[in-house]
Amino acid sequence: MVTTPQAEAKRTDQPPGEPVVVFENVSIGFEGKLVLDNVSFTLSSGETRVLLGPAGGGKSVLLKLADGLFRPDSGRIVVFGQEISAMPEREIFKLRGRIGMVFQESALFDSLTVRDNVSYRLIEQHVPAAETAERAAEALRFVELEQTLDKFPSELSGGMRRRVAIARAIVSRPDLILYDSPTGGLDPITSTLIIELVIKQRDVYGTTSLVVTHRLQDAFTMATHIFDREQNHMVPIPGGGIDPRTSFLILNEGRLIFDGSTHDLIHSDDPFIKEFIS
C-alpha cells in the first residue's frame, strides 16, 4: 500500500457525522418534464451513500445539483454548510474546489496526456509545478497507473480511463467525491477493480462519497467489503458484516422512495424495492 500525505491534508472543519450535503424538498424539471420531485436527504461526513434506481430516474441530475452544475427549480441544497442553490457562480466555483467528480464515460480531455488530465485542476489553482507533478504521480499511484503519465486517453482501455478519472477527482484531496456510474459500460472484472478503488478511497482516507451505480453487485460489494491495507485489496467484512458508513438511496420516477441502511434495504416490504433488488 502506498502511503501518501493525503490523509494528513484532509480538512478538519467537517467533524464525523456532520452534514456535508443536504437536499431539502428539491425539485427540478427540463422542457416541462419533472426530473426530481421534492427530494430530501442528508449525506454526512465520512459516509458513503449509494444512489440506485431505474435508468432515467434523475440520478445523474441529482449529482450535478450537488456539484452546483444545475440549480433546482425549488427547494434548498446545502453543501459544507453553505446554501449553493442561491449562491453566485463565482462562489460555487470556489466551493467546487473541495469536491471531486467522476463523470460518466470518464470525460477526459483527449488532447492532453494523462499527466495533464490529472493535473488540470491543480494547474487551474496555480499550485506550484513541482507540487503538481508530485500530487499527479501520487494520485496515479493510488489507482495503480503511474506508468501511464505520458500516454493519451486514446491509448488506454475503458477501465484505465475510468481509473484516470478517479485519479483526477482525488488529486485535489477533496472532502467530497461524487461518482456518476463509475462502472458503466465496463466488464465485470474491470467493474470490480473500479469499485475496489471507491472502497479504498472510503477506507484509507475516509472521504465522504455519493455513488450512482446501475449495478446492484457493485452496491452490495461496497456495503459488505472493506479495504485491507496489509493485503492491498478489498476483502469481505468478517462474519458477513455490513459497513455501517455505507447506506442507500433509491430514486424512482424522480421521487426518493428509499433512504436507509443496507439491512433496511434487504428487508424492505415495498413491492417495487423487492423486485428491484431481486
mmCIF file of C-alpha atoms in Angstrom:
data_model
loop_
_atom_site.group_PDB
_atom_site.id
_atom_site.type_symbol
_atom_site.label_atom_id
_atom_site.label_comp_id
_atom_site.label_asym_id
_atom_site.label_seq_id
_atom_site.Cartn_x
_atom_site.Cartn_y
_atom_site.Cartn_z
ATOM 1 C CA MET A 1 0.000 0.000 0.000
ATOM 2 C CA VAL A 2 1.351 3.398 -0.972
ATOM 3 C CA THR A 3 1.343 5.865 1.889
ATOM 4 C CA THR A 4 0.873 9.498 0.995
ATOM 5 C CA PRO A 5 0.336 12.792 2.792
ATOM 6 C CA GLN A 6 -3.241 12.910 1.532
ATOM 7 C CA ALA A 7 -4.803 11.802 4.818
ATOM 8 C CA GLU A 8 -2.878 14.440 6.736
ATOM 9 C CA ALA A 9 -4.045 17.116 4.308
ATOM 10 C CA LYS A 10 -7.755 16.484 4.852
ATOM 11 C CA ARG A 11 -9.708 19.418 6.229
ATOM 12 C CA THR A 12 -10.953 19.176 9.792
ATOM 13 C CA ASP A 13 -13.854 21.627 9.623
ATOM 14 C CA GLN A 14 -16.385 18.839 8.950
ATOM 15 C CA PRO A 15 -16.398 16.605 12.055
ATOM 16 C CA PRO A 16 -17.513 12.983 11.554
ATOM 17 C CA GLY A 17 -21.289 12.788 11.302
ATOM 18 C CA GLU A 18 -21.752 16.463 10.409
ATOM 19 C CA PRO A 19 -23.889 17.114 7.290
ATOM 20 C CA VAL A 20 -21.843 17.570 4.104
ATOM 21 C CA VAL A 21 -24.720 17.570 1.592
ATOM 22 C CA VAL A 22 -28.341 18.358 2.453
ATOM 23 C CA PHE A 23 -31.228 18.315 -0.037
ATOM 24 C CA GLU A 24 -34.460 19.869 1.255
ATOM 25 C CA ASN A 25 -37.565 19.387 -0.914
ATOM 26 C CA VAL A 26 -35.559 19.722 -4.133
ATOM 27 C CA SER A 27 -37.385 19.656 -7.469
ATOM 28 C CA ILE A 28 -36.112 20.284 -10.991
ATOM 29 C CA GLY A 29 -37.521 19.783 -14.468
ATOM 30 C CA PHE A 30 -36.419 20.178 -18.073
ATOM 31 C CA GLU A 31 -38.617 21.072 -21.031
ATOM 32 C CA GLY A 32 -41.749 20.709 -18.964
ATOM 33 C CA LYS A 33 -40.841 17.282 -17.566
ATOM 34 C CA LEU A 34 -40.266 16.911 -13.816
ATOM 35 C CA VAL A 35 -36.982 15.037 -13.267
ATOM 36 C CA LEU A 36 -36.650 15.264 -9.463
ATOM 37 C CA ASP A 37 -39.750 15.711 -7.324
ATOM 38 C CA ASN A 38 -39.457 17.004 -3.752
ATOM 39 C CA VAL A 39 -36.256 15.086 -2.909
ATOM 40 C CA SER A 40 -34.834 15.355 0.619
ATOM 41 C CA PHE A 41 -31.847 13.518 2.146
ATOM 42 C CA THR A 42 -28.617 14.124 4.059
ATOM 43 C CA LEU A 43 -25.065 12.890 3.381
ATOM 44 C CA SER A 44 -22.903 13.116 6.500
ATOM 45 C CA SER A 45 -19.148 13.450 6.884
ATOM 46 C CA GLY A 46 -17.327 10.141 6.427
ATOM 47 C CA GLU A 47 -20.416 8.478 4.974
ATOM 48 C CA THR A 48 -20.873 6.754 1.605
ATOM 49 C CA ARG A 49 -24.354 6.818 0.124
ATOM 50 C CA VAL A 50 -25.146 4.603 -2.864
ATOM 51 C CA LEU A 51 -27.807 6.018 -5.192
ATOM 52 C CA LEU A 52 -29.819 3.401 -7.073
ATOM 53 C CA GLY A 53 -32.817 3.435 -9.369
ATOM 54 C CA PRO A 54 -34.032 2.719 -12.903
ATOM 55 C CA ALA A 55 -32.367 4.458 -15.848
ATOM 56 C CA GLY A 56 -33.682 7.944 -16.472
ATOM 57 C CA GLY A 57 -34.794 8.411 -12.888
ATOM 58 C CA GLY A 58 -32.749 11.561 -12.219
ATOM 59 C CA LYS A 59 -29.645 10.129 -10.532
ATOM 60 C CA SER A 60 -27.078 11.975 -12.647
ATOM 61 C CA VAL A 61 -29.092 15.189 -12.362
ATOM 62 C CA LEU A 62 -29.004 14.845 -8.580
ATOM 63 C CA LEU A 63 -25.198 14.611 -8.635
ATOM 64 C CA LYS A 64 -24.903 17.676 -10.835
ATOM 65 C CA LEU A 65 -27.155 19.586 -8.449
ATOM 66 C CA ALA A 66 -24.856 18.603 -5.575
ATOM 67 C CA ASP A 67 -21.885 19.887 -7.578
ATOM 68 C CA GLY A 68 -23.626 23.174 -8.363
ATOM 69 C CA LEU A 69 -23.741 22.443 -12.101
ATOM 70 C CA PHE A 70 -27.549 22.749 -12.079
ATOM 71 C CA ARG A 71 -29.810 24.857 -9.878
ATOM 72 C CA PRO A 72 -33.088 23.466 -8.537
ATOM 73 C CA ASP A 73 -36.443 24.925 -9.529
ATOM 74 C CA SER A 74 -37.472 24.741 -5.877
ATOM 75 C CA GLY A 75 -36.049 23.602 -2.554
ATOM 76 C CA ARG A 76 -32.640 24.106 -0.906
ATOM 77 C CA ILE A 77 -29.268 22.414 -1.376
ATOM 78 C CA VAL A 78 -26.627 22.927 1.316
ATOM 79 C CA VAL A 79 -23.025 21.763 0.780
ATOM 80 C CA PHE A 80 -20.389 22.164 3.502
ATOM 81 C CA GLY A 81 -22.866 24.299 5.417
ATOM 82 C CA GLN A 82 -23.421 26.746 2.544
ATOM 83 C CA GLU A 83 -26.606 27.015 0.511
ATOM 84 C CA ILE A 84 -25.445 26.564 -3.066
ATOM 85 C CA SER A 85 -28.941 26.740 -4.568
ATOM 86 C CA ALA A 86 -28.798 30.549 -4.214
ATOM 87 C CA MET A 87 -25.028 31.083 -4.404
ATOM 88 C CA PRO A 88 -23.302 33.196 -7.103
ATOM 89 C CA GLU A 89 -21.424 31.125 -9.681
ATOM 90 C CA ARG A 90 -18.087 32.572 -8.554
ATOM 91 C CA GLU A 91 -18.644 31.275 -5.024
ATOM 92 C CA ILE A 92 -19.844 27.888 -6.297
ATOM 93 C CA PHE A 93 -16.649 27.584 -8.327
ATOM 94 C CA LYS A 94 -14.581 28.100 -5.171
ATOM 95 C CA LEU A 95 -16.652 25.566 -3.233
ATOM 96 C CA ARG A 96 -16.297 23.073 -6.078
ATOM 97 C CA GLY A 97 -12.576 23.016 -5.282
ATOM 98 C CA ARG A 98 -13.474 20.793 -2.328
ATOM 99 C CA ILE A 99 -15.449 18.337 -4.487
ATOM 100 C CA GLY A 100 -14.113 15.594 -6.748
ATOM 101 C CA MET A 101 -16.385 14.474 -9.586
ATOM 102 C CA VAL A 102 -16.079 11.260 -11.594
ATOM 103 C CA PHE A 103 -18.294 11.731 -14.642
ATOM 104 C CA GLN A 104 -19.920 9.050 -16.754
ATOM 105 C CA GLU A 105 -17.611 7.926 -19.575
ATOM 106 C CA SER A 106 -14.638 9.496 -17.737
ATOM 107 C CA ALA A 107 -14.840 12.864 -19.604
ATOM 108 C CA LEU A 108 -11.078 13.140 -20.081
ATOM 109 C CA PHE A 109 -9.506 15.717 -22.404
ATOM 110 C CA ASP A 110 -8.386 13.737 -25.467
ATOM 111 C CA SER A 111 -5.729 16.284 -26.439
ATOM 112 C CA LEU A 112 -3.985 16.162 -23.037
ATOM 113 C CA THR A 113 -1.723 13.484 -21.617
ATOM 114 C CA VAL A 114 -2.770 11.522 -18.575
ATOM 115 C CA ARG A 115 -0.396 13.664 -16.523
ATOM 116 C CA ASP A 116 -2.064 16.884 -17.709
ATOM 117 C CA ASN A 117 -5.584 15.477 -17.330
ATOM 118 C CA VAL A 118 -4.923 14.562 -13.711
ATOM 119 C CA SER A 119 -3.108 17.856 -13.045
ATOM 120 C CA TYR A 120 -5.731 20.054 -14.686
ATOM 121 C CA ARG A 121 -7.443 21.313 -11.534
ATOM 122 C CA LEU A 122 -4.132 21.908 -9.742
ATOM 123 C CA ILE A 123 -2.897 23.965 -12.689
ATOM 124 C CA GLU A 124 -6.149 25.980 -12.546
ATOM 125 C CA GLN A 125 -5.498 26.584 -8.859
ATOM 126 C CA HIS A 126 -1.920 27.751 -9.611
ATOM 127 C CA VAL A 127 -0.364 25.032 -7.465
ATOM 128 C CA PRO A 128 3.452 25.142 -7.920
ATOM 129 C CA ALA A 129 4.700 22.918 -10.741
ATOM 130 C CA ALA A 130 6.801 20.638 -8.535
ATOM 131 C CA GLU A 131 3.899 20.002 -6.143
ATOM 132 C CA THR A 132 1.516 19.484 -9.070
ATOM 133 C CA ALA A 133 3.802 16.826 -10.561
ATOM 134 C CA GLU A 134 4.196 15.075 -7.211
ATOM 135 C CA ARG A 135 0.466 15.024 -6.491
ATOM 136 C CA ALA A 136 -0.428 13.815 -10.002
ATOM 137 C CA ALA A 137 2.019 10.941 -9.623
ATOM 138 C CA GLU A 138 0.615 10.225 -6.153
ATOM 139 C CA ALA A 139 -2.960 10.088 -7.443
ATOM 140 C CA LEU A 140 -1.962 7.790 -10.298
ATOM 141 C CA ARG A 141 -0.087 5.520 -7.880
ATOM 142 C CA PHE A 142 -3.310 5.282 -5.874
ATOM 143 C CA VAL A 143 -5.137 3.882 -8.935
ATOM 144 C CA GLU A 144 -2.045 1.852 -9.961
ATOM 145 C CA LEU A 145 -1.500 3.719 -13.239
ATOM 146 C CA GLU A 146 1.646 5.729 -12.620
ATOM 147 C CA GLN A 147 3.173 4.178 -15.765
ATOM 148 C CA THR A 148 0.598 5.972 -17.944
ATOM 149 C CA LEU A 149 1.720 9.553 -17.153
ATOM 150 C CA ASP A 150 2.807 10.344 -20.711
ATOM 151 C CA LYS A 151 0.092 8.445 -22.548
ATOM 152 C CA PHE A 152 -3.031 9.960 -24.113
ATOM 153 C CA PRO A 153 -6.565 8.789 -23.261
ATOM 154 C CA SER A 154 -6.930 7.177 -26.698
ATOM 155 C CA GLU A 155 -4.090 4.801 -25.772
ATOM 156 C CA LEU A 156 -5.915 3.497 -22.697
ATOM 157 C CA SER A 157 -8.627 0.894 -22.216
ATOM 158 C CA GLY A 158 -12.052 1.950 -20.925
ATOM 159 C CA GLY A 159 -11.217 0.712 -17.451
ATOM 160 C CA MET A 160 -7.914 2.567 -17.402
ATOM 161 C CA ARG A 161 -9.617 5.793 -18.483
ATOM 162 C CA ARG A 162 -12.087 5.391 -15.632
ATOM 163 C CA ARG A 163 -9.187 4.927 -13.195
ATOM 164 C CA VAL A 164 -7.536 8.078 -14.548
ATOM 165 C CA ALA A 165 -10.840 9.901 -13.969
ATOM 166 C CA ILE A 166 -10.743 8.778 -10.343
ATOM 167 C CA ALA A 167 -7.123 9.977 -10.052
ATOM 168 C CA ARG A 168 -8.204 13.358 -11.432
ATOM 169 C CA ALA A 169 -11.038 13.510 -8.889
ATOM 170 C CA ILE A 170 -8.818 12.753 -5.881
ATOM 171 C CA VAL A 171 -5.740 14.799 -6.855
ATOM 172 C CA SER A 172 -7.131 17.922 -5.169
ATOM 173 C CA ARG A 173 -7.647 15.946 -1.936
ATOM 174 C CA PRO A 174 -11.405 16.604 -1.899
ATOM 175 C CA ASP A 175 -13.696 16.464 1.119
ATOM 176 C CA LEU A 176 -16.485 15.018 -1.050
ATOM 177 C CA ILE A 177 -16.413 12.757 -4.113
ATOM 178 C CA LEU A 178 -19.369 12.339 -6.479
ATOM 179 C CA TYR A 179 -19.179 9.187 -8.620
ATOM 180 C CA ASP A 180 -21.549 9.088 -11.603
ATOM 181 C CA SER A 181 -21.838 5.436 -12.686
ATOM 182 C CA PRO A 182 -18.080 4.763 -12.409
ATOM 183 C CA THR A 183 -18.508 1.188 -13.704
ATOM 184 C CA GLY A 184 -20.981 1.952 -16.506
ATOM 185 C CA GLY A 185 -20.141 0.103 -19.724
ATOM 186 C CA LEU A 186 -17.288 -1.883 -18.188
ATOM 187 C CA ASP A 187 -16.905 -5.662 -17.989
ATOM 188 C CA PRO A 188 -17.473 -7.332 -14.586
ATOM 189 C CA ILE A 189 -13.771 -7.798 -13.783
ATOM 190 C CA THR A 190 -12.926 -4.164 -14.533
ATOM 191 C CA SER A 191 -16.033 -3.004 -12.662
ATOM 192 C CA THR A 192 -14.839 -4.861 -9.568
ATOM 193 C CA LEU A 193 -11.456 -3.132 -9.838
ATOM 194 C CA ILE A 194 -13.132 0.291 -10.001
ATOM 195 C CA ILE A 195 -15.358 -0.459 -7.003
ATOM 196 C CA GLU A 196 -12.272 -1.588 -5.104
ATOM 197 C CA LEU A 197 -10.801 1.883 -5.702
ATOM 198 C CA VAL A 198 -14.005 3.516 -4.421
ATOM 199 C CA ILE A 199 -13.795 1.357 -1.283
ATOM 200 C CA LYS A 200 -10.075 2.121 -0.944
ATOM 201 C CA GLN A 201 -10.750 5.867 -1.024
ATOM 202 C CA ARG A 202 -13.530 5.430 1.539
ATOM 203 C CA ASP A 203 -11.499 3.288 3.935
ATOM 204 C CA VAL A 204 -7.981 4.710 3.587
ATOM 205 C CA TYR A 205 -8.934 8.403 3.588
ATOM 206 C CA GLY A 206 -12.487 8.395 4.933
ATOM 207 C CA THR A 207 -13.718 10.566 2.063
ATOM 208 C CA THR A 208 -17.421 11.376 2.067
ATOM 209 C CA SER A 209 -18.952 9.953 -1.125
ATOM 210 C CA LEU A 210 -22.152 9.818 -3.135
ATOM 211 C CA VAL A 211 -22.064 6.964 -5.663
ATOM 212 C CA VAL A 212 -24.504 6.429 -8.524
ATOM 213 C CA THR A 213 -24.444 2.895 -9.878
ATOM 214 C CA HIS A 214 -26.652 0.761 -12.105
ATOM 215 C CA ARG A 215 -25.045 -2.454 -10.868
ATOM 216 C CA LEU A 216 -26.546 -3.947 -7.704
ATOM 217 C CA GLN A 217 -23.469 -6.141 -7.348
ATOM 218 C CA ASP A 218 -21.304 -3.009 -7.066
ATOM 219 C CA ALA A 219 -23.653 -1.510 -4.493
ATOM 220 C CA PHE A 220 -23.655 -4.551 -2.240
ATOM 221 C CA THR A 221 -19.904 -5.022 -2.638
ATOM 222 C CA MET A 222 -19.428 -1.530 -1.189
ATOM 223 C CA ALA A 223 -21.710 -2.420 1.709
ATOM 224 C CA THR A 224 -20.087 -5.767 2.536
ATOM 225 C CA HIS A 225 -16.355 -5.205 1.851
ATOM 226 C CA ILE A 226 -13.525 -3.197 3.368
ATOM 227 C CA PHE A 227 -10.067 -2.348 2.068
ATOM 228 C CA ASP A 228 -7.296 -4.351 3.756
ATOM 229 C CA ARG A 229 -4.151 -2.195 3.793
ATOM 230 C CA GLU A 230 -1.808 -5.104 4.510
ATOM 231 C CA GLN A 231 -3.132 -7.197 1.618
ATOM 232 C CA ASN A 232 -3.663 -4.065 -0.533
ATOM 233 C CA HIS A 233 -7.061 -5.157 -1.783
ATOM 234 C CA MET A 234 -10.659 -5.339 -0.625
ATOM 235 C CA VAL A 235 -11.895 -8.257 1.465
ATOM 236 C CA PRO A 236 -15.329 -9.287 2.758
ATOM 237 C CA ILE A 237 -16.167 -7.933 6.200
ATOM 238 C CA PRO A 238 -15.592 -10.797 8.652
ATOM 239 C CA GLY A 239 -18.656 -12.712 9.780
ATOM 240 C CA GLY A 240 -20.762 -11.448 6.905
ATOM 241 C CA GLY A 241 -20.777 -7.960 8.399
ATOM 242 C CA ILE A 242 -22.057 -4.751 6.821
ATOM 243 C CA ASP A 243 -20.164 -1.459 6.639
ATOM 244 C CA PRO A 244 -22.055 0.980 8.902
ATOM 245 C CA ARG A 245 -20.843 4.028 6.941
ATOM 246 C CA THR A 246 -22.475 2.845 3.696
ATOM 247 C CA SER A 247 -26.210 3.325 3.143
ATOM 248 C CA PHE A 248 -28.660 3.590 0.263
ATOM 249 C CA LEU A 249 -30.957 5.947 -1.593
ATOM 250 C CA ILE A 250 -33.370 4.805 -4.326
ATOM 251 C CA LEU A 251 -34.940 7.105 -6.888
ATOM 252 C CA ASN A 252 -37.908 6.058 -8.967
ATOM 253 C CA GLU A 253 -39.557 8.407 -11.462
ATOM 254 C CA GLY A 254 -37.919 11.369 -9.778
ATOM 255 C CA ARG A 255 -39.087 10.602 -6.254
ATOM 256 C CA LEU A 256 -36.934 9.301 -3.412
ATOM 257 C CA ILE A 257 -38.614 6.060 -2.369
ATOM 258 C CA PHE A 258 -35.929 4.677 -0.030
ATOM 259 C CA ASP A 259 -33.417 6.248 2.341
ATOM 260 C CA GLY A 260 -31.799 3.843 4.771
ATOM 261 C CA SER A 261 -29.321 1.152 5.757
ATOM 262 C CA THR A 262 -28.292 -1.995 3.922
ATOM 263 C CA HIS A 263 -30.270 -4.063 6.428
ATOM 264 C CA ASP A 264 -33.417 -1.996 5.874
ATOM 265 C CA LEU A 265 -32.999 -2.244 2.109
ATOM 266 C CA ILE A 266 -32.637 -6.023 2.135
ATOM 267 C CA HIS A 267 -35.671 -6.419 4.409
ATOM 268 C CA SER A 268 -37.906 -3.828 2.740
ATOM 269 C CA ASP A 269 -41.517 -4.892 2.158
ATOM 270 C CA ASP A 270 -42.038 -2.353 -0.626
ATOM 271 C CA PRO A 271 -43.057 -4.341 -3.763
ATOM 272 C CA PHE A 272 -41.032 -2.151 -6.143
ATOM 273 C CA ILE A 273 -37.886 -2.319 -3.992
ATOM 274 C CA LYS A 274 -38.197 -6.087 -3.518
ATOM 275 C CA GLU A 275 -38.441 -6.594 -7.273
ATOM 276 C CA PHE A 276 -35.692 -4.057 -7.994
ATOM 277 C CA ILE A 277 -33.081 -5.681 -5.727
ATOM 278 C CA SER A 278 -34.029 -9.230 -6.708
#
